[in-house]
Amino acid sequence: MSEPKRRVTAESMAASQRDISVSEFFAKNRHLLGFDNPRKALLTTVKEAVDNSLDACEEAGILPEIWVKINETGVNRYKVSIQDNGPGILKKQIPLIFGKLLYGSKFHRMRMSRGQQGIGISAAGMYGVLTTGKPVRIVSQVSPRNTHFYEIRINTKKNIPEILNGEGDGLVVPAGREERAVFLAEHQIPWVETGTGTRVAIELEAKYQRGRGSVDEYLEETAIANPHVRLHYQGPEDETERMYERSTDRLPPEPKEIKPHPYGVELGRLADMMRHSSDQSLKSFFENHFSRVSGAICKTVCEKANVSVRTWPSKLHREEIERIFRALQETKIPNPSTDCLSPIGEDLLLKGLHQVVPGEFYTAATRPPAVYRGNPFQVEVALAYGGAPVTQSVSLSLLQELLEETDARTLRQFLMNTFAGIGTDGADKIIKASRLSTRLSPAKLITTPNDIKALYQAMKNVNISEGQSMSIYRYANRVPLQFQTSACAMTQTVMNMNWRNYGLQQSRGSLPRGPITVIVHLASVWVPFTSESKEAIASYPEIQTEIRLALQAVGRKLGMFLKRRQRVKEQADRRGQFMRYLGEIATAIHRITQEDRDKILEHLMEVARMRTQAADMQFDESGRPILPREEEDYGENVLIVEKSPLERMIVRNQESSQESQQIAGEKVAEAV
């Protein structure tokens, strides 16, 4: 047999090999950055621009004010415009920030920030150019006399920016009022006059849809975690601008930059740092490049590694570096400083949650700072219980629009995917009450207005609180995480907890049921995302432990509230039993003693109220009991709304039962 003929040679293979730029890689793998479908692409674009604006304003010490506007420019085409009142961007930096991937100032800094890799906004501009061919339009104002306008697209072959206006150098916006107005009108720039700021506009192929995972939901959640921001928002279907007003005028404390901790450095990274170090001793090397390594700790490490403290790091051999690395892991080194973090705070979490989520009981808890892989982090949790389901706050016109926008195949999928917290049981209850088929397509439902009205009435009237599942708001460095919920360490920790201990219903391996909303916030100098799209947190044991402890803290307070409410209900039922027979008892005593029946009934009712006084418990707005004999104490960071709907219903039932028993007693007395 003849040998098979070679198709290629080593020389021909070498000739076809070339460098791949990072822009070219992500252009082909844009799903890694969150641009895997048109709806998600719109959200990712808004998210990256808003996050950058918030970071810039906070770093400059400016109370952030952000304008977000989305215009529909064609079929599945939208123009996203975001402007802020931040410090602006220098002229030479504008092309690099918006036209080059992996260019930024946050990757090497050990401090809490929203952005990390320097990919987000430039990737959004790249996606816009790929899908519409239109460049990114940027206006940056460092001062009223220093304003520049750029049109930029990214060269994916070389990962460099291409400036399309001003003969490759951009345009200067005139400073004079009249000339400025003419320039902005000529270039169709709806600039909001602020002292300084940046405006970016990206036209892209996208899909706008309200409900879960939408731009609207992202901005609402951003307002919760950033109560110091004022947001102006106008969607493609909004006639007027909506505004999320800030609830505090206090900026969060500025996080400080720290040095890496020895526990978070791998062997290869340590060897590379030593090889390129110019320090003349190991003592100065550790003090200059690491945090929490004092002279005494350095001496202990060197003794364990059998290396002199005075040795030049660049002259160490591989075996010596490996011994030093092992000695670092075996030596007790204090945790890094936590002033590099800027948590939201329990008070502001409660305010933000109460402003957005209706409920009866609110509580929050913040864990002490902890460390994973040498990186400081802190976990915050807030919880809201009760309130009307989200389905009861939807108008008929909004329901019709949501039905037109959805891509769900069945009515059950539409209810579960559009409204947060509605599980299968809740969706089935609504569909059963509306007398519609569970497999009915929303597209067919649009053609029958009577069926839409039936669904609307069922959503308004059906009580789905018992079948409602917990809603989880996930945050990382104040940024909402809206996708890959099941793959996130936060969701997994919530599901693995035993919520039955705190009075909630829960099936094994699932979220608890009930009208309950939980916020979990992770603040860290380096958030361990599972992918470049920054949608889920990796399952580090240290992080999951802190989340579980914070959830247990708020769960205990929730359990106290639910037990107290159950006791109120039981005492109210007991009082109702008393009231049912007090009229007859008063009449019988009157016949025996000839005493005034009304006085006897009044005394008996007073005794019944004393024996069932738990039914009359009242609490102030901070959750403190008003009655001095009440023994419950929820502690700090608890907010209880005036009276729950259940308590008001119990009171009404008590009064009606009491009145009916009085009337029945009087009729019995008259008959006797």
CSV table of N, CA and C in Angstrom, one decimal, residues 80-208:
chain,number,residue,atom,x,y,z
A,80,VAL,N,-29.0,54.2,22.3
A,80,VAL,CA,-28.8,54.3,23.7
A,80,VAL,C,-28.0,55.5,24.0
A,81,SER,N,-28.5,56.5,24.8
A,81,SER,CA,-27.7,57.7,25.1
A,81,SER,C,-27.7,57.8,26.6
A,82,ILE,N,-26.4,57.9,27.1
A,82,ILE,CA,-26.2,58.1,28.6
A,82,ILE,C,-25.3,59.3,28.8
A,83,GLN,N,-25.8,60.2,29.7
A,83,GLN,CA,-25.0,61.3,30.1
A,83,GLN,C,-24.9,61.4,31.6
A,84,ASP,N,-23.7,61.9,32.1
A,84,ASP,CA,-23.5,62.1,33.5
A,84,ASP,C,-23.0,63.4,33.8
A,85,ASN,N,-22.9,63.8,35.1
A,85,ASN,CA,-22.4,65.0,35.5
A,85,ASN,C,-21.0,64.8,36.2
A,86,GLY,N,-20.3,63.8,35.7
A,86,GLY,CA,-19.0,63.5,36.2
A,86,GLY,C,-17.9,64.5,35.8
A,87,PRO,N,-16.6,64.1,36.1
A,87,PRO,CA,-15.5,65.1,35.8
A,87,PRO,C,-15.1,65.2,34.3
A,88,GLY,N,-15.7,64.3,33.5
A,88,GLY,CA,-15.3,64.4,32.1
A,88,GLY,C,-14.1,63.5,31.8
A,89,ILE,N,-13.7,63.4,30.5
A,89,ILE,CA,-12.5,62.6,30.1
A,89,ILE,C,-11.6,63.5,29.3
A,90,LEU,N,-10.3,63.4,29.6
A,90,LEU,CA,-9.3,64.2,28.8
A,90,LEU,C,-9.4,63.8,27.3
A,91,LYS,N,-9.0,64.7,26.5
A,91,LYS,CA,-9.1,64.6,25.0
A,91,LYS,C,-8.4,63.3,24.5
A,92,LYS,N,-7.1,63.2,25.0
A,92,LYS,CA,-6.3,62.1,24.5
A,92,LYS,C,-6.7,60.7,25.0
A,93,GLN,N,-7.6,60.7,26.1
A,93,GLN,CA,-8.0,59.4,26.6
A,93,GLN,C,-9.3,58.9,26.0
A,94,ILE,N,-10.1,59.8,25.4
A,94,ILE,CA,-11.4,59.4,24.9
A,94,ILE,C,-11.3,58.3,23.8
A,95,PRO,N,-10.4,58.4,22.8
A,95,PRO,CA,-10.4,57.3,21.9
A,95,PRO,C,-10.0,55.9,22.5
A,96,LEU,N,-9.1,56.0,23.4
A,96,LEU,CA,-8.6,54.7,24.0
A,96,LEU,C,-9.6,54.1,24.9
A,97,ILE,N,-10.4,54.9,25.7
A,97,ILE,CA,-11.4,54.3,26.6
A,97,ILE,C,-12.6,53.7,25.8
A,98,PHE,N,-13.0,54.3,24.7
A,98,PHE,CA,-14.2,53.9,23.9
A,98,PHE,C,-13.8,53.1,22.7
A,99,GLY,N,-12.5,53.0,22.3
A,99,GLY,CA,-12.2,52.3,21.1
A,99,GLY,C,-11.1,51.3,21.3
A,100,LYS,N,-10.8,50.8,22.5
A,100,LYS,CA,-9.8,49.8,22.7
A,100,LYS,C,-10.2,48.9,23.9
A,101,LEU,N,-10.2,47.6,23.6
A,101,LEU,CA,-10.5,46.7,24.7
A,101,LEU,C,-9.3,46.5,25.6
A,102,LEU,N,-9.6,46.2,26.9
A,102,LEU,CA,-8.5,46.0,27.9
A,102,LEU,C,-7.7,47.2,28.1
A,103,TYR,N,-8.4,48.4,28.2
A,103,TYR,CA,-7.7,49.6,28.5
A,103,TYR,C,-8.5,50.3,29.6
A,104,GLY,N,-7.8,50.4,30.8
A,104,GLY,CA,-8.5,51.0,31.9
A,104,GLY,C,-7.6,51.3,33.1
A,105,SER,N,-8.1,51.8,34.1
A,105,SER,CA,-7.3,52.2,35.3
A,105,SER,C,-7.6,51.4,36.5
A,106,LYS,N,-8.5,50.4,36.4
A,106,LYS,CA,-9.0,49.7,37.6
A,106,LYS,C,-8.5,48.3,37.8
A,107,PHE,N,-7.9,47.7,36.7
A,107,PHE,CA,-7.4,46.3,36.8
A,107,PHE,C,-6.4,46.1,37.8
A,108,HIS,N,-5.4,47.0,38.0
A,108,HIS,CA,-4.3,46.8,38.9
A,108,HIS,C,-4.5,47.5,40.2
A,109,ARG,N,-5.6,48.1,40.4
A,109,ARG,CA,-5.8,48.8,41.7
A,109,ARG,C,-6.6,47.9,42.7
A,110,MET,N,-6.1,47.7,43.9
A,110,MET,CA,-6.7,46.9,44.9
A,110,MET,C,-7.7,47.8,45.7
A,111,ARG,N,-8.8,48.1,45.1
A,111,ARG,CA,-9.8,48.8,45.8
A,111,ARG,C,-11.2,48.5,45.1
A,112,MET,N,-12.2,48.7,45.9
A,112,MET,CA,-13.6,48.4,45.4
A,112,MET,C,-14.0,49.4,44.2
A,113,SER,N,-14.4,48.8,43.1
A,113,SER,CA,-14.9,49.6,42.0
A,113,SER,C,-15.9,48.7,41.2
A,114,ARG,N,-16.7,49.3,40.4
A,114,ARG,CA,-17.7,48.6,39.6
A,114,ARG,C,-17.0,47.9,38.4
A,115,GLY,N,-16.2,48.6,37.7
A,115,GLY,CA,-15.5,48.1,36.5
A,115,GLY,C,-14.2,47.4,37.0
A,116,GLN,N,-13.7,46.5,36.1
A,116,GLN,CA,-12.4,45.9,36.5
A,116,GLN,C,-11.5,45.7,35.3
A,117,GLN,N,-12.0,45.1,34.2
A,117,GLN,CA,-11.1,44.8,33.1
A,117,GLN,C,-10.9,45.9,32.1
A,118,GLY,N,-11.7,46.9,32.0
A,118,GLY,CA,-11.6,47.8,30.9
A,118,GLY,C,-12.2,47.3,29.6
A,119,ILE,N,-13.2,46.5,29.7
A,119,ILE,CA,-13.8,45.9,28.5
A,119,ILE,C,-15.2,46.5,28.1
A,120,GLY,N,-16.0,46.7,29.2
A,120,GLY,CA,-17.4,46.9,29.0
A,120,GLY,C,-17.9,47.9,28.0
A,121,ILE,N,-17.6,49.2,28.2
A,121,ILE,CA,-18.1,50.2,27.3
A,121,ILE,C,-17.5,50.1,25.9
A,122,SER,N,-16.3,49.7,25.8
A,122,SER,CA,-15.7,49.6,24.4
A,122,SER,C,-16.3,48.4,23.7
A,123,ALA,N,-16.6,47.3,24.5
A,123,ALA,CA,-17.2,46.2,23.9
A,123,ALA,C,-18.6,46.5,23.4
A,124,ALA,N,-19.4,47.4,24.1
A,124,ALA,CA,-20.7,47.8,23.7
A,124,ALA,C,-20.6,48.6,22.4
A,125,GLY,N,-19.6,49.5,22.3
A,125,GLY,CA,-19.4,50.2,21.1
A,125,GLY,C,-19.0,49.3,19.9
A,126,MET,N,-18.2,48.3,20.2
A,126,MET,CA,-17.8,47.3,19.1
A,126,MET,C,-19.0,46.6,18.7
A,127,TYR,N,-19.9,46.2,19.6
A,127,TYR,CA,-21.1,45.5,19.2
A,127,TYR,C,-22.0,46.4,18.3
A,128,GLY,N,-22.1,47.7,18.7
A,128,GLY,CA,-22.9,48.6,17.9
A,128,GLY,C,-22.4,48.7,16.5
A,129,VAL,N,-21.1,48.8,16.3
A,129,VAL,CA,-20.5,48.9,15.0
A,129,VAL,C,-20.7,47.7,14.2
A,130,LEU,N,-20.6,46.5,14.8
A,130,LEU,CA,-20.8,45.2,14.1
A,130,LEU,C,-22.2,45.0,13.7
A,131,THR,N,-23.2,45.5,14.4
A,131,THR,CA,-24.6,45.2,14.1
A,131,THR,C,-25.3,46.3,13.3
A,132,THR,N,-24.8,47.5,13.4
A,132,THR,CA,-25.4,48.6,12.7
A,132,THR,C,-24.4,49.4,11.8
A,133,GLY,N,-23.1,49.2,12.0
A,133,GLY,CA,-22.2,50.0,11.2
A,133,GLY,C,-22.0,51.4,11.6
A,134,LYS,N,-22.7,51.9,12.6
A,134,LYS,CA,-22.6,53.3,13.0
A,134,LYS,C,-21.6,53.4,14.2
A,135,PRO,N,-20.8,54.5,14.2
A,135,PRO,CA,-19.8,54.6,15.2
A,135,PRO,C,-20.4,55.1,16.6
A,136,VAL,N,-19.6,55.0,17.6
A,136,VAL,CA,-19.9,55.5,18.9
A,136,VAL,C,-19.7,57.0,18.9
A,137,ARG,N,-20.7,57.8,19.5
A,137,ARG,CA,-20.6,59.2,19.5
A,137,ARG,C,-20.4,59.6,21.0
A,138,ILE,N,-19.3,60.4,21.2
A,138,ILE,CA,-18.9,60.8,22.6
A,138,ILE,C,-18.7,62.3,22.7
A,139,VAL,N,-19.3,62.9,23.7
A,139,VAL,CA,-19.1,64.3,24.0
A,139,VAL,C,-18.5,64.3,25.5
A,140,SER,N,-17.4,64.9,25.6
A,140,SER,CA,-16.8,65.0,27.0
A,140,SER,C,-16.5,66.4,27.3
A,141,GLN,N,-16.9,66.9,28.5
A,141,GLN,CA,-16.7,68.3,28.9
A,141,GLN,C,-15.9,68.3,30.2
A,142,VAL,N,-14.6,68.6,30.1
A,142,VAL,CA,-13.8,68.8,31.3
A,142,VAL,C,-14.1,70.1,32.0
A,143,SER,N,-14.4,71.1,31.2
A,143,SER,CA,-14.8,72.4,31.7
A,143,SER,C,-15.6,73.1,30.6
A,144,PRO,N,-16.4,74.1,30.9
A,144,PRO,CA,-17.2,74.7,29.9
A,144,PRO,C,-16.5,75.2,28.7
A,145,ARG,N,-15.2,75.5,28.8
A,145,ARG,CA,-14.4,75.9,27.6
A,145,ARG,C,-13.5,74.8,27.1
A,146,ASN,N,-13.7,73.6,27.5
A,146,ASN,CA,-12.9,72.4,27.1
A,146,ASN,C,-13.8,71.2,26.8
A,147,THR,N,-14.5,71.2,25.7
A,147,THR,CA,-15.5,70.2,25.3
A,147,THR,C,-15.1,69.6,24.0
A,148,HIS,N,-15.2,68.3,23.9
A,148,HIS,CA,-14.8,67.6,22.6
A,148,HIS,C,-15.8,66.6,22.2
A,149,PHE,N,-15.9,66.5,20.9
A,149,PHE,CA,-16.9,65.6,20.3
A,149,PHE,C,-16.2,64.6,19.4
A,150,TYR,N,-16.4,63.3,19.6
A,150,TYR,CA,-15.7,62.3,18.8
A,150,TYR,C,-16.7,61.3,18.2
A,151,GLU,N,-16.4,60.8,17.0
A,151,GLU,CA,-17.1,59.6,16.5
A,151,GLU,C,-16.1,58.6,16.3
A,152,ILE,N,-16.2,57.4,16.9
A,152,ILE,CA,-15.2,56.4,17.0
A,152,ILE,C,-15.7,55.0,16.7
A,153,ARG,N,-14.9,54.3,16.0
A,153,ARG,CA,-15.2,52.8,15.8
A,153,ARG,C,-13.9,52.1,16.1
A,154,ILE,N,-14.0,50.8,16.5
A,154,ILE,CA,-12.8,50.1,16.9
A,154,ILE,C,-12.4,49.2,15.7
A,155,ASN,N,-11.1,49.2,15.5
A,155,ASN,CA,-10.4,48.3,14.5
A,155,ASN,C,-10.2,47.0,15.2
A,156,THR,N,-11.0,46.0,14.9
A,156,THR,CA,-10.9,44.7,15.6
A,156,THR,C,-9.7,43.9,15.2
A,157,LYS,N,-9.1,44.2,14.1
A,157,LYS,CA,-7.9,43.5,13.7
A,157,LYS,C,-6.7,43.8,14.5
A,158,LYS,N,-6.6,45.1,14.9
A,158,LYS,CA,-5.5,45.6,15.6
A,158,LYS,C,-5.8,46.1,17.1
A,159,ASN,N,-7.1,46.1,17.4
A,159,ASN,CA,-7.6,46.6,18.7
A,159,ASN,C,-7.1,48.0,19.0
A,160,ILE,N,-7.3,48.9,18.0
A,160,ILE,CA,-7.0,50.3,18.1
A,160,ILE,C,-8.2,51.1,17.7
A,161,PRO,N,-8.4,52.3,18.2
A,161,PRO,CA,-9.5,53.2,17.8
A,161,PRO,C,-9.3,53.9,16.5
A,162,GLU,N,-10.4,54.1,15.7
A,162,GLU,CA,-10.4,54.8,14.5
A,162,GLU,C,-11.3,56.0,14.7
A,163,ILE,N,-10.8,57.3,14.6
A,163,ILE,CA,-11.6,58.5,14.8
A,163,ILE,C,-12.1,58.9,13.4
A,164,LEU,N,-13.4,59.1,13.3
A,164,LEU,CA,-14.0,59.3,12.0
A,164,LEU,C,-14.3,60.8,11.7
A,165,ASN,N,-14.3,61.6,12.7
A,165,ASN,CA,-14.7,63.0,12.5
A,165,ASN,C,-13.4,63.9,12.8
A,166,GLY,N,-13.5,65.1,12.3
A,166,GLY,CA,-12.4,66.1,12.5
A,166,GLY,C,-11.1,65.7,11.9
A,167,GLU,N,-11.2,65.0,10.8
A,167,GLU,CA,-10.0,64.5,10.1
A,167,GLU,C,-9.1,63.7,11.0
A,168,GLY,N,-9.7,62.8,11.8
A,168,GLY,CA,-9.0,61.9,12.7
A,168,GLY,C,-8.6,62.5,14.0
A,169,ASP,N,-9.1,63.7,14.3
A,169,ASP,CA,-8.7,64.3,15.6
A,169,ASP,C,-9.9,64.8,16.4
A,170,GLY,N,-11.1,64.4,16.0
A,170,GLY,CA,-12.3,64.9,16.7
A,170,GLY,C,-12.6,66.3,16.5
A,171,LEU,N,-13.7,66.8,17.1
A,171,LEU,CA,-14.1,68.2,17.0
A,171,LEU,C,-14.1,68.9,18.3
A,172,VAL,N,-13.8,70.2,18.4
A,172,VAL,CA,-13.9,71.0,19.6
A,172,VAL,C,-15.3,71.7,19.6
A,173,VAL,N,-16.0,71.5,20.6
A,173,VAL,CA,-17.4,72.1,20.8
A,173,VAL,C,-17.1,73.6,21.2
A,174,PRO,N,-17.7,74.6,20.4
A,174,PRO,CA,-17.5,76.0,20.8
A,174,PRO,C,-17.9,76.3,22.2
A,175,ALA,N,-17.3,77.3,22.8
A,175,ALA,CA,-17.6,77.7,24.2
A,175,ALA,C,-18.7,78.7,24.2
A,176,GLY,N,-18.8,79.5,23.2
A,176,GLY,CA,-19.9,80.6,23.2
A,176,GLY,C,-21.3,80.0,23.2
A,177,ARG,N,-22.2,80.7,23.8
A,177,ARG,CA,-23.5,80.1,23.9
A,177,ARG,C,-24.2,79.9,22.6
A,178,GLU,N,-24.2,80.9,21.7
A,178,GLU,CA,-24.9,80.8,20.4
A,178,GLU,C,-24.2,79.8,19.5
A,179,GLU,N,-22.8,79.9,19.4
A,179,GLU,CA,-22.1,79.0,18.6
A,179,GLU,C,-22.2,77.5,19.1
A,180,ARG,N,-22.3,77.4,20.4
A,180,ARG,CA,-22.4,76.0,21.0
A,180,ARG,C,-23.8,75.5,20.6
A,181,ALA,N,-24.8,76.2,20.8
A,181,ALA,CA,-26.2,75.8,20.4
A,181,ALA,C,-26.3,75.4,19.0
A,182,VAL,N,-25.7,76.1,18.1
A,182,VAL,CA,-25.7,75.8,16.7
A,182,VAL,C,-25.0,74.5,16.4
A,183,PHE,N,-23.8,74.3,17.0
A,183,PHE,CA,-23.0,73.1,16.8
A,183,PHE,C,-23.7,71.9,17.3
A,184,LEU,N,-24.3,72.0,18.5
A,184,LEU,CA,-25.0,70.8,19.1
A,184,LEU,C,-26.2,70.5,18.2
A,185,ALA,N,-27.0,71.5,17.7
A,185,ALA,CA,-28.1,71.2,16.9
A,185,ALA,C,-27.7,70.6,15.5
A,186,GLU,N,-26.6,71.1,15.0
A,186,GLU,CA,-26.1,70.6,13.7
A,186,GLU,C,-25.7,69.1,13.8
A,187,HIS,N,-25.1,68.8,14.9
A,187,HIS,CA,-24.6,67.4,15.0
A,187,HIS,C,-25.6,66.5,15.8
A,188,GLN,N,-26.8,67.0,16.1
A,188,GLN,CA,-27.9,66.3,16.7
A,188,GLN,C,-27.4,65.7,18.0
A,189,ILE,N,-26.9,66.6,18.9
A,189,ILE,CA,-26.5,66.1,20.2
A,189,ILE,C,-27.4,66.8,21.3
A,190,PRO,N,-28.3,66.1,21.9
A,190,PRO,CA,-29.2,66.6,23.0
A,190,PRO,C,-28.4,66.8,24.3
A,191,TRP,N,-27.5,67.7,24.4
A,191,TRP,CA,-26.6,67.8,25.5
A,191,TRP,C,-27.3,68.5,26.7
A,192,VAL,N,-27.3,67.9,27.9
A,192,VAL,CA,-27.8,68.5,29.1
A,192,VAL,C,-26.7,69.4,29.7
A,193,GLU,N,-27.0,70.7,29.8
A,193,GLU,CA,-26.0,71.6,30.3
A,193,GLU,C,-25.6,71.3,31.8
A,194,THR,N,-24.4,70.8,32.0
A,194,THR,CA,-23.8,70.6,33.3
A,194,THR,C,-22.4,71.2,33.3
A,195,GLY,N,-21.9,71.5,34.4
A,195,GLY,CA,-20.5,72.0,34.5
A,195,GLY,C,-19.5,71.2,33.8
A,196,THR,N,-19.5,69.9,34.1
A,196,THR,CA,-18.7,68.9,33.5
A,196,THR,C,-19.5,67.6,33.3
A,197,GLY,N,-19.0,66.7,32.5
A,197,GLY,CA,-19.7,65.5,32.2
A,197,GLY,C,-19.3,64.8,30.9
A,198,THR,N,-19.9,63.6,30.7
A,198,THR,CA,-19.6,62.8,29.5
A,198,THR,C,-21.0,62.3,29.0
A,199,ARG,N,-21.1,62.3,27.7
A,199,ARG,CA,-22.3,61.7,27.0
A,199,ARG,C,-21.8,60.7,26.0
A,200,VAL,N,-22.4,59.5,26.0
A,200,VAL,CA,-22.0,58.5,25.0
A,200,VAL,C,-23.3,58.0,24.4
A,201,ALA,N,-23.3,57.9,23.0
A,201,ALA,CA,-24.5,57.4,22.3
A,201,ALA,C,-24.1,56.2,21.4
A,202,ILE,N,-24.8,55.1,21.5
A,202,ILE,CA,-24.5,53.9,20.8
A,202,ILE,C,-25.7,53.4,20.1
A,203,GLU,N,-25.7,53.2,18.8
A,203,GLU,CA,-26.8,52.6,18.1
A,203,GLU,C,-26.5,51.2,17.8
A,204,LEU,N,-27.4,50.3,18.1
A,204,LEU,CA,-27.2,48.8,18.1
A,204,LEU,C,-28.4,48.1,17.7
A,205,GLU,N,-28.2,46.9,17.3
A,205,GLU,CA,-29.3,45.9,17.1
A,205,GLU,C,-29.7,45.3,18.4
A,206,ALA,N,-31.0,45.5,18.8
A,206,ALA,CA,-31.4,45.1,20.1
A,206,ALA,C,-32.9,44.9,20.1
A,207,LYS,N,-33.4,44.5,21.3
A,207,LYS,CA,-34.8,44.3,21.5
A,207,LYS,C,-35.2,44.8,22.9
A,208,TYR,N,-36.2,45.7,22.9
A,208,TYR,CA,-36.6,46.3,24.2
A,208,TYR,C,-37.8,45.5,24.7
